[in-house]
Short mmCIF file of C-alpha atoms (C1' of nucleotides) in Angstrom, two decimals:
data_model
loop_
_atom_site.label_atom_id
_atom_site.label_comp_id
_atom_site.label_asym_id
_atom_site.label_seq_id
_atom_site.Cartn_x
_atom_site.Cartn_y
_atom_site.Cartn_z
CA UNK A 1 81.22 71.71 87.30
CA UNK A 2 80.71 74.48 89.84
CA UNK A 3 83.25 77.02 90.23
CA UNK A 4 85.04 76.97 93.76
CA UNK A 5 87.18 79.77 93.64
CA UNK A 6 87.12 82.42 96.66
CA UNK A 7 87.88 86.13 95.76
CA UNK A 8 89.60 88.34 98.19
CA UNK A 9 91.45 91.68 98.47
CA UNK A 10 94.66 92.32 100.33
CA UNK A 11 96.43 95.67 101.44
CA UNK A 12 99.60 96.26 101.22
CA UNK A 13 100.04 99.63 103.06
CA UNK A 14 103.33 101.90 103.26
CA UNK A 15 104.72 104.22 105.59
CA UNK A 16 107.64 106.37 105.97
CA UNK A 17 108.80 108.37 109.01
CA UNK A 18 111.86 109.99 108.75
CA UNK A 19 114.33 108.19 111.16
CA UNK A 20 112.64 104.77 111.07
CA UNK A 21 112.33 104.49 106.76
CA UNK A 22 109.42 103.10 104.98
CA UNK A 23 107.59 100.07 106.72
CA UNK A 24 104.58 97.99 105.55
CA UNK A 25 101.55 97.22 107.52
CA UNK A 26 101.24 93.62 109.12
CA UNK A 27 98.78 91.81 111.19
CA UNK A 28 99.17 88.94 113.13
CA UNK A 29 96.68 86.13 112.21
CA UNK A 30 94.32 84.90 114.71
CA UNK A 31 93.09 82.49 113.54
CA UNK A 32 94.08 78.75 111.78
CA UNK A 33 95.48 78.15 109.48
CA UNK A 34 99.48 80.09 110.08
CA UNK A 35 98.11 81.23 113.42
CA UNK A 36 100.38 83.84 114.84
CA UNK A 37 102.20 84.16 111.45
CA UNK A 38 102.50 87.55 110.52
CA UNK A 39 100.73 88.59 107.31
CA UNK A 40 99.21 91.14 104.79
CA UNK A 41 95.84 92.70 106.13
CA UNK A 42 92.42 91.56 103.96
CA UNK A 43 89.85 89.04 103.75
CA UNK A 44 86.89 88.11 100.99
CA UNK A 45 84.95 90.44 99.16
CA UNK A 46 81.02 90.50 100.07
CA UNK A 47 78.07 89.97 97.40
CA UNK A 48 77.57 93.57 96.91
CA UNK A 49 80.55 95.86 97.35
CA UNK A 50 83.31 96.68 94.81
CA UNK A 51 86.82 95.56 95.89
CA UNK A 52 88.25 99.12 96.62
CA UNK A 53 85.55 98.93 99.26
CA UNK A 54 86.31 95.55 100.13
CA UNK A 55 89.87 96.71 100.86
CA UNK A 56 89.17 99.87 102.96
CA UNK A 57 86.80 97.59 105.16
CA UNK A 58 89.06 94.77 105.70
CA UNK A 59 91.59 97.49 106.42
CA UNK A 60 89.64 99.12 108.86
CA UNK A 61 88.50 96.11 110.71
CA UNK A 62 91.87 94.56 111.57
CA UNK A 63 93.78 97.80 112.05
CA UNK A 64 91.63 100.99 111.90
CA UNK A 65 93.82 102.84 109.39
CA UNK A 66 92.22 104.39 106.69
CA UNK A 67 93.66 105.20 103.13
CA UNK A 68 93.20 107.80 101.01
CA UNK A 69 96.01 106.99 98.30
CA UNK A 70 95.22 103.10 96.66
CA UNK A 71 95.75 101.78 93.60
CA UNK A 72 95.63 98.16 92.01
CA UNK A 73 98.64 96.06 92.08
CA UNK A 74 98.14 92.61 90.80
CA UNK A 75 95.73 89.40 91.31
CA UNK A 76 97.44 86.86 92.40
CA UNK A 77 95.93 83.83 91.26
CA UNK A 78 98.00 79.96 91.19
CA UNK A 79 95.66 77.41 92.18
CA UNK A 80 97.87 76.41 95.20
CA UNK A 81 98.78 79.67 97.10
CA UNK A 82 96.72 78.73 100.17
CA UNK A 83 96.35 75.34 101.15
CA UNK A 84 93.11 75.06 102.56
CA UNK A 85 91.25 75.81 99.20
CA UNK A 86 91.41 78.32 95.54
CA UNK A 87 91.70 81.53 96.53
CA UNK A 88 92.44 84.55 94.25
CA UNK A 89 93.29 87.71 96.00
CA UNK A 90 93.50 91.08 94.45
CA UNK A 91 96.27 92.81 95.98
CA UNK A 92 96.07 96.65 96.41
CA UNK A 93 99.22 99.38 97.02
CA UNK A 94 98.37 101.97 99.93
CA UNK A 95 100.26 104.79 100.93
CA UNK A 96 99.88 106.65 103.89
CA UNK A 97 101.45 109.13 106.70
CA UNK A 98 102.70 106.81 109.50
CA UNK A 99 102.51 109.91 111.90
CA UNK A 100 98.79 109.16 112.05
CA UNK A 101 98.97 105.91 112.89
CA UNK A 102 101.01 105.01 116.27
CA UNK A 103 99.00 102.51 117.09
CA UNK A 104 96.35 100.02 116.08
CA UNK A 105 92.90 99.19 117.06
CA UNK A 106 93.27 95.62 115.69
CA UNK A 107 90.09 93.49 115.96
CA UNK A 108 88.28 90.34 113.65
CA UNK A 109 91.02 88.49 112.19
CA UNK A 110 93.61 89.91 113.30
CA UNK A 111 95.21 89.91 116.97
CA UNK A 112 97.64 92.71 116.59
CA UNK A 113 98.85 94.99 113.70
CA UNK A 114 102.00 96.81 113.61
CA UNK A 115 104.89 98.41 111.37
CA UNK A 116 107.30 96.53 110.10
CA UNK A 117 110.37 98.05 108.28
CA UNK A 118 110.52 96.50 104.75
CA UNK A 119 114.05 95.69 105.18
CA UNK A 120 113.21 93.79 108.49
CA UNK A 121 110.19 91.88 107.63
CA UNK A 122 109.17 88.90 109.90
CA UNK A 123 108.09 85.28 108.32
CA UNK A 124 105.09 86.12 106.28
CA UNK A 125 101.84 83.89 105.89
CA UNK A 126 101.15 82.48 102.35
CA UNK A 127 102.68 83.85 99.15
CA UNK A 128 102.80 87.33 100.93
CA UNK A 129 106.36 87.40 100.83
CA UNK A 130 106.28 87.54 97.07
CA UNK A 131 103.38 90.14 97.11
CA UNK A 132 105.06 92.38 99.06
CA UNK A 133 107.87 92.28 96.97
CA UNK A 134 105.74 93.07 94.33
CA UNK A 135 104.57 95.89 95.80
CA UNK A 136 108.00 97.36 97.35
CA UNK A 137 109.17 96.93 92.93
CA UNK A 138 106.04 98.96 92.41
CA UNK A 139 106.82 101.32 95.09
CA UNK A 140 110.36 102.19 94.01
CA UNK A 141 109.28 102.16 90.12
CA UNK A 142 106.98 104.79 91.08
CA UNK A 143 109.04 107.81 92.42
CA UNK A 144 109.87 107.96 88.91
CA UNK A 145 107.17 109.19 88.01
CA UNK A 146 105.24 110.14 90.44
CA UNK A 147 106.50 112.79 93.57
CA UNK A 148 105.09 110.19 96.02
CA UNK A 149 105.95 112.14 98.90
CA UNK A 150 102.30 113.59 98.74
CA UNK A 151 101.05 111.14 100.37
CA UNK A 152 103.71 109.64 102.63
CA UNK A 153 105.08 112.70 103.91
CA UNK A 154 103.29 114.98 106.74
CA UNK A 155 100.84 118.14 105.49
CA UNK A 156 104.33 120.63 106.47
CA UNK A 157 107.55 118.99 106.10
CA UNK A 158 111.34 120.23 106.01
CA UNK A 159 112.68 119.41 102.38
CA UNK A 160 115.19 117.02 103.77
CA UNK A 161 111.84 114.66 104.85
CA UNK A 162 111.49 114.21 100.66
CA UNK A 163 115.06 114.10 100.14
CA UNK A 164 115.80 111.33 103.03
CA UNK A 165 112.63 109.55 101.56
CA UNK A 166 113.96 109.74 97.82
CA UNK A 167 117.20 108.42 99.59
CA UNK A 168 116.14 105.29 100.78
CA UNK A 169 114.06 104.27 98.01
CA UNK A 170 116.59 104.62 95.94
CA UNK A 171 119.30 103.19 97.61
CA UNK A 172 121.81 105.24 97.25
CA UNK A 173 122.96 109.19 97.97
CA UNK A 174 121.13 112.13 95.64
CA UNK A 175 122.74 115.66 95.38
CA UNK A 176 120.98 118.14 97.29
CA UNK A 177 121.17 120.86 95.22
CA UNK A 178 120.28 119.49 92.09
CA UNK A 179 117.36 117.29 93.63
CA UNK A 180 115.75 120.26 95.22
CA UNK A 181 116.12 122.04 91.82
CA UNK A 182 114.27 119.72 89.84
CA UNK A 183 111.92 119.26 92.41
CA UNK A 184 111.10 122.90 93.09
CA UNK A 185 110.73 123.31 88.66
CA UNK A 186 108.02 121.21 89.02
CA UNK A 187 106.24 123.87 90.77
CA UNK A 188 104.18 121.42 93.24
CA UNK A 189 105.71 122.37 95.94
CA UNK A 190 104.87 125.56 98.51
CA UNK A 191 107.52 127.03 101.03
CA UNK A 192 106.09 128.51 103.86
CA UNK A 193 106.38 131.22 106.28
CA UNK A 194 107.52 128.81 109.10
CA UNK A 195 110.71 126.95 110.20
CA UNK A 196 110.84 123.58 111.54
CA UNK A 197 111.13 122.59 114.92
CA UNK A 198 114.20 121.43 116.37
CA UNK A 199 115.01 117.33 116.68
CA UNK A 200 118.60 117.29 118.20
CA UNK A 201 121.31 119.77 116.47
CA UNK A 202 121.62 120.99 113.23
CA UNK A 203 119.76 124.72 111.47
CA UNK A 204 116.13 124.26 111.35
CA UNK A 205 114.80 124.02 107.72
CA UNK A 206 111.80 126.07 106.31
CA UNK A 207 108.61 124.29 106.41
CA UNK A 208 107.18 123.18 102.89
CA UNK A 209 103.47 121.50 101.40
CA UNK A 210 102.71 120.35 98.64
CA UNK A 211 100.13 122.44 96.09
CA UNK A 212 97.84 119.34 95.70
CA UNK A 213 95.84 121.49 92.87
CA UNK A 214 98.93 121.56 90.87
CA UNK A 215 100.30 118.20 92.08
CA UNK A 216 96.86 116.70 90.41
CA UNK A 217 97.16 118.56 87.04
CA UNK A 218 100.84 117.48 86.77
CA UNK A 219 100.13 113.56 87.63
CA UNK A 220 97.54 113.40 84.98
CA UNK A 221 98.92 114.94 82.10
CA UNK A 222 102.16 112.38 83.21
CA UNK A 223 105.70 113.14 84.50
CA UNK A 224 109.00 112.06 84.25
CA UNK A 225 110.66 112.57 87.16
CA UNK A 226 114.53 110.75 86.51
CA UNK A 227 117.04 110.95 89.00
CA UNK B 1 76.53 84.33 103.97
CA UNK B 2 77.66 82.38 101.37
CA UNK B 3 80.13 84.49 98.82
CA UNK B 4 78.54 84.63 95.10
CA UNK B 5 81.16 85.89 93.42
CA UNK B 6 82.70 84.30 89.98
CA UNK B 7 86.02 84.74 88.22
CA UNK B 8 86.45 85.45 84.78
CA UNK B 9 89.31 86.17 82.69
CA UNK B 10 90.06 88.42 79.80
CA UNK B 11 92.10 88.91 77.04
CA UNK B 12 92.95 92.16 75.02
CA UNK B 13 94.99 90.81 72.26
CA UNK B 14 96.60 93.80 70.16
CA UNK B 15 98.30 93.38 66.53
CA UNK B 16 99.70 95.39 64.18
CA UNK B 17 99.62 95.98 60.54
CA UNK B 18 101.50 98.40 58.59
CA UNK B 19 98.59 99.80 56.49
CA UNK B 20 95.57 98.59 58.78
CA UNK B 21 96.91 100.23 61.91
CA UNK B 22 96.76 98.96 65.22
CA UNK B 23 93.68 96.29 65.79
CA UNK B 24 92.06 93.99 68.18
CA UNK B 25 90.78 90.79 68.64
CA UNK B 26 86.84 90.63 69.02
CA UNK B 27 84.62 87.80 68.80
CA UNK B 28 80.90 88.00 68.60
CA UNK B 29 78.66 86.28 71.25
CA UNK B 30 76.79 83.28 70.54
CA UNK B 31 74.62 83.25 73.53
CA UNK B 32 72.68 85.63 75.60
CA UNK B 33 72.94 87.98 77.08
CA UNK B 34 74.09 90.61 74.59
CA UNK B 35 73.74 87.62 71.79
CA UNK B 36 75.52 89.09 68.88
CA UNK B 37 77.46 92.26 70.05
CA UNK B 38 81.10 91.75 69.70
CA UNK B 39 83.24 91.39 73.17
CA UNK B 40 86.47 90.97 74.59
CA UNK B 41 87.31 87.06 74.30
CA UNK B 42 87.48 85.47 77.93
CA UNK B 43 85.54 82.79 80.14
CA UNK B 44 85.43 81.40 83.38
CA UNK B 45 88.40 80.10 85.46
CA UNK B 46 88.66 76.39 86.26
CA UNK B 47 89.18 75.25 89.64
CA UNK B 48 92.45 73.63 88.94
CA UNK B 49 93.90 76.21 86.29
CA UNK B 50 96.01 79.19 86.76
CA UNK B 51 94.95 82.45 85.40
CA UNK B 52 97.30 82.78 82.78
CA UNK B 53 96.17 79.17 82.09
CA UNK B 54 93.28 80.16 81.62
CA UNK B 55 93.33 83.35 79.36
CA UNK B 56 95.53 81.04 77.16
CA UNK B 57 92.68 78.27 76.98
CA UNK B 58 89.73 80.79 76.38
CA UNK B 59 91.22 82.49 73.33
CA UNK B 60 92.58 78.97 72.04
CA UNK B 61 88.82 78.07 72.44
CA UNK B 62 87.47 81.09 70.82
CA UNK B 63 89.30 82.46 68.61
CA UNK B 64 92.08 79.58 67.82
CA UNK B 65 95.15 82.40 68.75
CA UNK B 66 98.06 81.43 70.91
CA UNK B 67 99.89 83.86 72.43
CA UNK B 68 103.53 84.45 73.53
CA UNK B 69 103.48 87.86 74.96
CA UNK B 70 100.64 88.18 77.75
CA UNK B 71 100.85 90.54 80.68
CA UNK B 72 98.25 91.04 83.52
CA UNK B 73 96.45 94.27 82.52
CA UNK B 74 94.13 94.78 85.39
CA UNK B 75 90.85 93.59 87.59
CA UNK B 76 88.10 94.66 87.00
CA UNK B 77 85.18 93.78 89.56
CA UNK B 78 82.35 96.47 89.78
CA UNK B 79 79.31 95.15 91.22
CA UNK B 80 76.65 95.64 87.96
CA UNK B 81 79.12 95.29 85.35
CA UNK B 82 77.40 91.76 84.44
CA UNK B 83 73.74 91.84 84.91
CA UNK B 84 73.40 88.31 85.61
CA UNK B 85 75.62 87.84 88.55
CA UNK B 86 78.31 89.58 90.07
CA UNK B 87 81.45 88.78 87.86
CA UNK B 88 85.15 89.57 88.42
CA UNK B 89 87.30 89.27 85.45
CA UNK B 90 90.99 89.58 85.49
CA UNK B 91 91.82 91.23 82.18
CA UNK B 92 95.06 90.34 80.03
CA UNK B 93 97.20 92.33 77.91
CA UNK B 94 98.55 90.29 74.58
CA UNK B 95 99.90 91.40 71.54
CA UNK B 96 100.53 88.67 68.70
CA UNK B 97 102.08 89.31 64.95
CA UNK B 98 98.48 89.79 63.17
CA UNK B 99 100.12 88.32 60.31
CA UNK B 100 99.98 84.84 61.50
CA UNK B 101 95.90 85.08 61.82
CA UNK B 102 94.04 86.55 59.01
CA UNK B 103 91.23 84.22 59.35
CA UNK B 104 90.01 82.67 62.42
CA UNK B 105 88.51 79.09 64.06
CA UNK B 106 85.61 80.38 66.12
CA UNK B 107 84.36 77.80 68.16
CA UNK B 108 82.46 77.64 71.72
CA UNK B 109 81.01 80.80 73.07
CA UNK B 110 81.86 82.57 69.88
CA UNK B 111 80.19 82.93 66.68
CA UNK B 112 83.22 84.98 64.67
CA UNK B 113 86.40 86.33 65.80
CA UNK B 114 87.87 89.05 64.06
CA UNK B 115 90.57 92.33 63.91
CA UNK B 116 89.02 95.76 64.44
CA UNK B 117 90.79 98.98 64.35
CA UNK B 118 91.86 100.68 67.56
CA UNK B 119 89.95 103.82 66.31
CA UNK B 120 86.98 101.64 64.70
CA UNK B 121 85.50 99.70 67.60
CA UNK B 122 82.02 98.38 67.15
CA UNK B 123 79.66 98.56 70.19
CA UNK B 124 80.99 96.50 73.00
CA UNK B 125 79.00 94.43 75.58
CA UNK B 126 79.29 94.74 79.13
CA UNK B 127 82.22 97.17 80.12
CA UNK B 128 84.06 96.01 77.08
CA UNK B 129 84.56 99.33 75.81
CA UNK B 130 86.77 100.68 79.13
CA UNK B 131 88.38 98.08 79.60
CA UNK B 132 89.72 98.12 75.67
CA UNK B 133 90.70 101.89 76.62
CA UNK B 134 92.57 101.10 79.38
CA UNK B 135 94.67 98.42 77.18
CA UNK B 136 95.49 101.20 74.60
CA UNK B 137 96.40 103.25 77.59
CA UNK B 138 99.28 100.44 78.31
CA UNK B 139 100.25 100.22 75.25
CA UNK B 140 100.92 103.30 74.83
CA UNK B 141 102.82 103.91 77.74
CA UNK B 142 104.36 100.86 77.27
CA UNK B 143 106.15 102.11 74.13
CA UNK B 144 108.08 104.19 75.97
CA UNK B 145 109.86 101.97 77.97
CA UNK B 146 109.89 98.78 75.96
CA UNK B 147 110.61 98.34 72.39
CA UNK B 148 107.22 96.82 71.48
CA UNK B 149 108.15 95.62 67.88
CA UNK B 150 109.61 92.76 68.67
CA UNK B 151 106.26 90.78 69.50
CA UNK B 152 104.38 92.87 66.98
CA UNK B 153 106.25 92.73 64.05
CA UNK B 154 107.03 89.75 61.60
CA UNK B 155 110.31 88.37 62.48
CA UNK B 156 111.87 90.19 59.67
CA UNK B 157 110.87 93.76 58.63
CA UNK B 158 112.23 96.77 57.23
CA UNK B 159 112.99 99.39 59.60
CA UNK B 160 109.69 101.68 58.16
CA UNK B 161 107.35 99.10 59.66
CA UNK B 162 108.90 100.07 63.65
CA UNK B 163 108.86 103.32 62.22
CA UNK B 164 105.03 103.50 61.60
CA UNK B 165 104.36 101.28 64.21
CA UNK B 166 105.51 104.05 66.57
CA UNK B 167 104.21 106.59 64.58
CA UNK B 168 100.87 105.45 64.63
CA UNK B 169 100.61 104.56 68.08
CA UNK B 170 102.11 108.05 69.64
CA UNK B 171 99.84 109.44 67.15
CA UNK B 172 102.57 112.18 65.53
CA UNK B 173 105.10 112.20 63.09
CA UNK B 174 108.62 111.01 64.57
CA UNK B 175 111.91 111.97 63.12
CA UNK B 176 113.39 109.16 61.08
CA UNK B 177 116.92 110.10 61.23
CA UNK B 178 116.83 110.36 65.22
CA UNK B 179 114.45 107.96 65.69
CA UNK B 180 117.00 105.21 63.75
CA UNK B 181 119.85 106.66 65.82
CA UNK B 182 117.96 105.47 68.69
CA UNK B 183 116.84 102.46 67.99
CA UNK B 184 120.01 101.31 66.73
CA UNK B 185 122.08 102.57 69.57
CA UNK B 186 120.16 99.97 71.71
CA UNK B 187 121.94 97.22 70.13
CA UNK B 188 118.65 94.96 69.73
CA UNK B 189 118.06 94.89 66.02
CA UNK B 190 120.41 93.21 63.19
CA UNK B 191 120.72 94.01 60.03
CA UNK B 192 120.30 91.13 57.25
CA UNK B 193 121.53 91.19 53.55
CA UNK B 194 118.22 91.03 52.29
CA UNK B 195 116.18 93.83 50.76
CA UNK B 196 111.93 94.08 51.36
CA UNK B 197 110.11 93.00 48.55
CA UNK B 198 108.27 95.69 46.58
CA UNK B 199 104.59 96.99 47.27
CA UNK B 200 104.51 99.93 45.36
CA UNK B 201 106.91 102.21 44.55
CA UNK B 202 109.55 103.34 46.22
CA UNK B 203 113.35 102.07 47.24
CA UNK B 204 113.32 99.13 48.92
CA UNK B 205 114.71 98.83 52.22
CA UNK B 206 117.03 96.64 54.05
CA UNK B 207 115.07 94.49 56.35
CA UNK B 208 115.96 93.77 60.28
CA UNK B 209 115.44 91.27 62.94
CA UNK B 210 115.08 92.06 66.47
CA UNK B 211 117.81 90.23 69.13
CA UNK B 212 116.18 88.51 70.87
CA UNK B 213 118.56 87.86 73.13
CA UNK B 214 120.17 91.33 73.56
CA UNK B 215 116.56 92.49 73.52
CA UNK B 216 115.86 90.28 76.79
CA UNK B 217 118.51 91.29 78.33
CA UNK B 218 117.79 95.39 77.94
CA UNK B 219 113.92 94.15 79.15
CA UNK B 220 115.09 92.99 82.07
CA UNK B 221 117.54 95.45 83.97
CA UNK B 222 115.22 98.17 82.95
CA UNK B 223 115.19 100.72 79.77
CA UNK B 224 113.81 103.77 79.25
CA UNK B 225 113.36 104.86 75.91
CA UNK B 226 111.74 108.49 75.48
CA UNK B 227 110.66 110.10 72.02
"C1'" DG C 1 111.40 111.13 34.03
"C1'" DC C 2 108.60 111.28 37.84
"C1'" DA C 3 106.62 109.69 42.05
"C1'" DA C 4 107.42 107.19 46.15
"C1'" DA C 5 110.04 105.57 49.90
"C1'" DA C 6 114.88 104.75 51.95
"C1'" DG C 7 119.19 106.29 53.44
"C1'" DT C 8 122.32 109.42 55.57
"C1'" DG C 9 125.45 113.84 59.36
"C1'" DT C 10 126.04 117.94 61.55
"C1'" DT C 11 125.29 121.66 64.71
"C1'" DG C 12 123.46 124.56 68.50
"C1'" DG C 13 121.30 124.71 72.67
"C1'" DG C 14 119.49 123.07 76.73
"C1'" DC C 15 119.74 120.17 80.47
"C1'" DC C 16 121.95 117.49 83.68
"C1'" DT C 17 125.98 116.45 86.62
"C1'" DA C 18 129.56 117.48 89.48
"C1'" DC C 19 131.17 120.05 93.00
"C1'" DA C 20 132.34 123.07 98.26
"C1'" DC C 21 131.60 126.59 101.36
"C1'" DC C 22 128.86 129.40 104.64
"C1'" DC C 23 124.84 129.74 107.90
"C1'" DA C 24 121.73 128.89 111.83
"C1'" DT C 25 120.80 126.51 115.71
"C1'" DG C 26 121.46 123.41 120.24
"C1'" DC C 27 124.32 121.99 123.57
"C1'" DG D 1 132.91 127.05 120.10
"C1'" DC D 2 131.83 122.96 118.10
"C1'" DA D 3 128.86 119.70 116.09
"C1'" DT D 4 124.97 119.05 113.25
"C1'" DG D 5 122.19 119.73 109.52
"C1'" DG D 6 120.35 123.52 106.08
"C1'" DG D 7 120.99 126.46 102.34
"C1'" DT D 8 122.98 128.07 98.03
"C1'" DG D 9 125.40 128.83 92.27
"C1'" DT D 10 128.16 127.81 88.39
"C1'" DA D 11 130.63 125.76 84.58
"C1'" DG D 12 131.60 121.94 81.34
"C1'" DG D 13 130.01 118.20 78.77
"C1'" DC D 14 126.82 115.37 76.80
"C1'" DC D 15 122.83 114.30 74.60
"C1'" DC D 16 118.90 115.47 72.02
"C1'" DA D 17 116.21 117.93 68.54
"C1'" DA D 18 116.11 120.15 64.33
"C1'" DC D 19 116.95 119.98 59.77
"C1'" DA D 20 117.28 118.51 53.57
"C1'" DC D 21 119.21 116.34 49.95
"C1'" DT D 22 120.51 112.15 47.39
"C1'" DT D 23 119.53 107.29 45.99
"C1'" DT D 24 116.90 103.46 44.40
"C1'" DT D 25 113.11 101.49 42.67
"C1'" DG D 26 108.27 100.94 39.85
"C1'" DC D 27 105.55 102.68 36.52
#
DNA sequence: GCAAAAGTGTTGGGCCTACACCCATGC
DNA sequence: GCATGGGTGTAGGCCCAACACTTTTGC
C-alpha cells in the first residue's frame, strides 16, 4: 500500500529583549482547519529542497524574519497529531535578536505573526503546545553549554543584558560577580571603548560583543559552562 | 504540485563487549540498489504506525533484535541522499546488551545482520557512514551525563566491565580508584555476594547490578557526571 | 612463584561560593 | 541628594586529581 504520510518543517523561533524576557514566534492561522488559533510558523517541504531550506522559506513567507542560528530539535511523528491526515513535522530551534524584528510582514498562511512571551502563551494549534515545550527544555538545557547570548543578544550590549538573560532562563538569581568572572575566563567576550546609553536611572554600563572567532573555536572543541 | 517525499526510519543499535569493543548492528542488502553493501537497518513508515513503532518493527524484521533503550537521534533529509527518490529517514539511537544476540534471524530486506566494530566499519550505502558518526558522537557525549552501563551491560557484571566500557569509549585511560569513588557515590549500583567467574588469570572480582530504580530516578531530575 | 587483575586512602591544590560596599548617572 | 543600577576582591571550604602497594587467583 502507498505511503500517505506528509512531511513538514516547523520553527520554533526565540527572542529575548531585556525588559519583556524571551518570547517565541507565533502566527495566527488563516486558514481551516484551527482557523484563528495561534500556532508554530511552517508548512510542507517541496520535492527538491532540504528541510533547513524548507524552514527558512516557510519562515520567511508567514513572517519575514530570517535566522541565522537553527538547529534540529525533534520529528514529531504519532499518527494522530493533526486530524485531517499523517503528518510528520520536523521541528527546528531558532534563535534570534528580537530588536530586529518589531514587526511582521505576515503573508500565505498566516494572517498575523507576533511575540508571545513563553510564560504567556495563547491556545496553540495541534500538538504545538508540547513542541514548544520541547523546545523551551532545549533552550534552557543549552546555556549550559553553550553562551547563547551570541545570538539573542544585540551586536553591543551592557553585561547586565547576558546576566538578566541567564536570569530568566534559569529561574532564579546568579551572583554578579562570580557570573561575570566565569564568563569573562572564557575569553569570548570584548569590552569596548563605549558606555551604554541611558534607559531611566541607574550608572551606565560599558558596552561589550562577543569575539565570534573565539566564540566558534570554543563551541566546537565543547564547553561546560555550570552555574 | 503533488509532494514526493517518503519517510523512512533508522536504527543505530550500539552494544558492547568487554574484549570486542564497542559494535554495531549492520545488515547487508538483499535488493538493489547498493545489493550487498552493508547498511543501517530501517524501512518505510506505515500509515497507521508511530515512528518509534516503526524502528521497533524494521529491526524485529531484519535483524530479529528488540530493543528497550531507543532515543530519537536525528533527521536526516538531504535531497540526493537516495538516488531513487527523495527519502527522509528519521534515525534512532539504541543500545542493547550484545550478549543476548550473537547470531541473528535475517529475514526481509536483509540478507545477514551482524556486529561490527565502531573503529572497523565496512563500506556503508547511502549516507550510512555519517549518520553512524553522528551516533558515536551521542554516545559519547552521552556518557557524560548518563551512566550508560546500565542498558549495555549484562545485568550482572564486575565493576572492570563499566570500567572498560568507559575507557574505551572516552578513548583514555581513567583512574580506577576515582573513577569507583564516583560511580559508587551515585548510589545506582549494588553490590552482590557473588564473585565473576574466571577468564584468565587474575583475582576475581565482586560483581554488581545497576538500580534500576535509583538509577531512574538520578535519569530523570538530571545528572551530570564529568571524568 | 609469577603474571594478571582487583581492591583500597590520603593529600594538596584549585575552583567555586558566599558575601557588601562604593561609584556614576538621571531626575 | 536620592534612587537606580554598575562595578569590584577576597577568604574558606569542598571537591577533584594524582598517586602505589597489597591481595587473590590461574598456571
Amino acid at each position: 500500500m502507498e505511503q500517505q504520510i506528509k512531511l513538514a518543517v516547523d520553527a520554533i523561533v526565540f527572542g529575548y529583549h531585556q525588559t519583556e524576557g524571551v518570547s517565541v514566534l507565533l502566527i495566527r492561522r488563516k486558514y481551516a482547519p484551527l482557523k484563528g488559533y495561534w500556532a508554530i510558523p511552517g508548512g510542507f517541504v517541496t520535492n527538491e529542497e532540504s528541510l533547513e531550506q524548507a524552514v527558512q522559506r516557510e519562515l520567511q513567507e508567514e513572517t519575514g524574519v530570517k535566522i541565522n542560528y537553527l538547529e534540529q530539535l525533534y520529528t514529531f511523528g504519532a499518527p494522530k497529531r493533526d486530524p485531517r491526515q499523517r503528518i510528520v513535522s520536523v521541528a527546528y530551534f531558532g534563535l534570534v535578536k528580537t530588536s530586529a524584528y518589531k514587526t511582521f510582514q505576515a503573508a500565505t498562511d498566516a494572517d498575523d505573526a507576533q511575540w508571545f512571551n513563553i510564560d504567556e502563551l495563547p491556545k496553540l494549534a495541534f500538538d504545538h503546545k508540547d513542541i514548544i515545550e520541547v523546545a523551551i527544555e532545549r533552550l534552557r538545557s543549552k546555556i549550559h553549554y553553550q553562551p547563547i547570548g551570541f545570538e539573542l543578544l544585540d551586536r553591543k550590549f551592557p553585561f547586565s543584558d547576558l546576566e538578566k538573560l541567564y536570569t530568566t532562563l534559569l529561574g532564579r538569581p546568579i551572583d554578579r560577580r562570580n557570573f561575570k568572572k566565569k564568563v569573562m575566563s572564557l575569553g569570548i567576550l570584548e569590552e569596548l571603548d563605549e558606555k551604554a546609553k541611558q534607559s531611566g536611572a541607574g550608572r551606565p554600563g560599558s558596552l561589550f560583543k562577543f569575539n565570534k572567532k573565539t566564540y566558534n573555536q570554543l563551541v566546537k572543541k565543547g564547553l561546560h559552562f555550570e552555574l
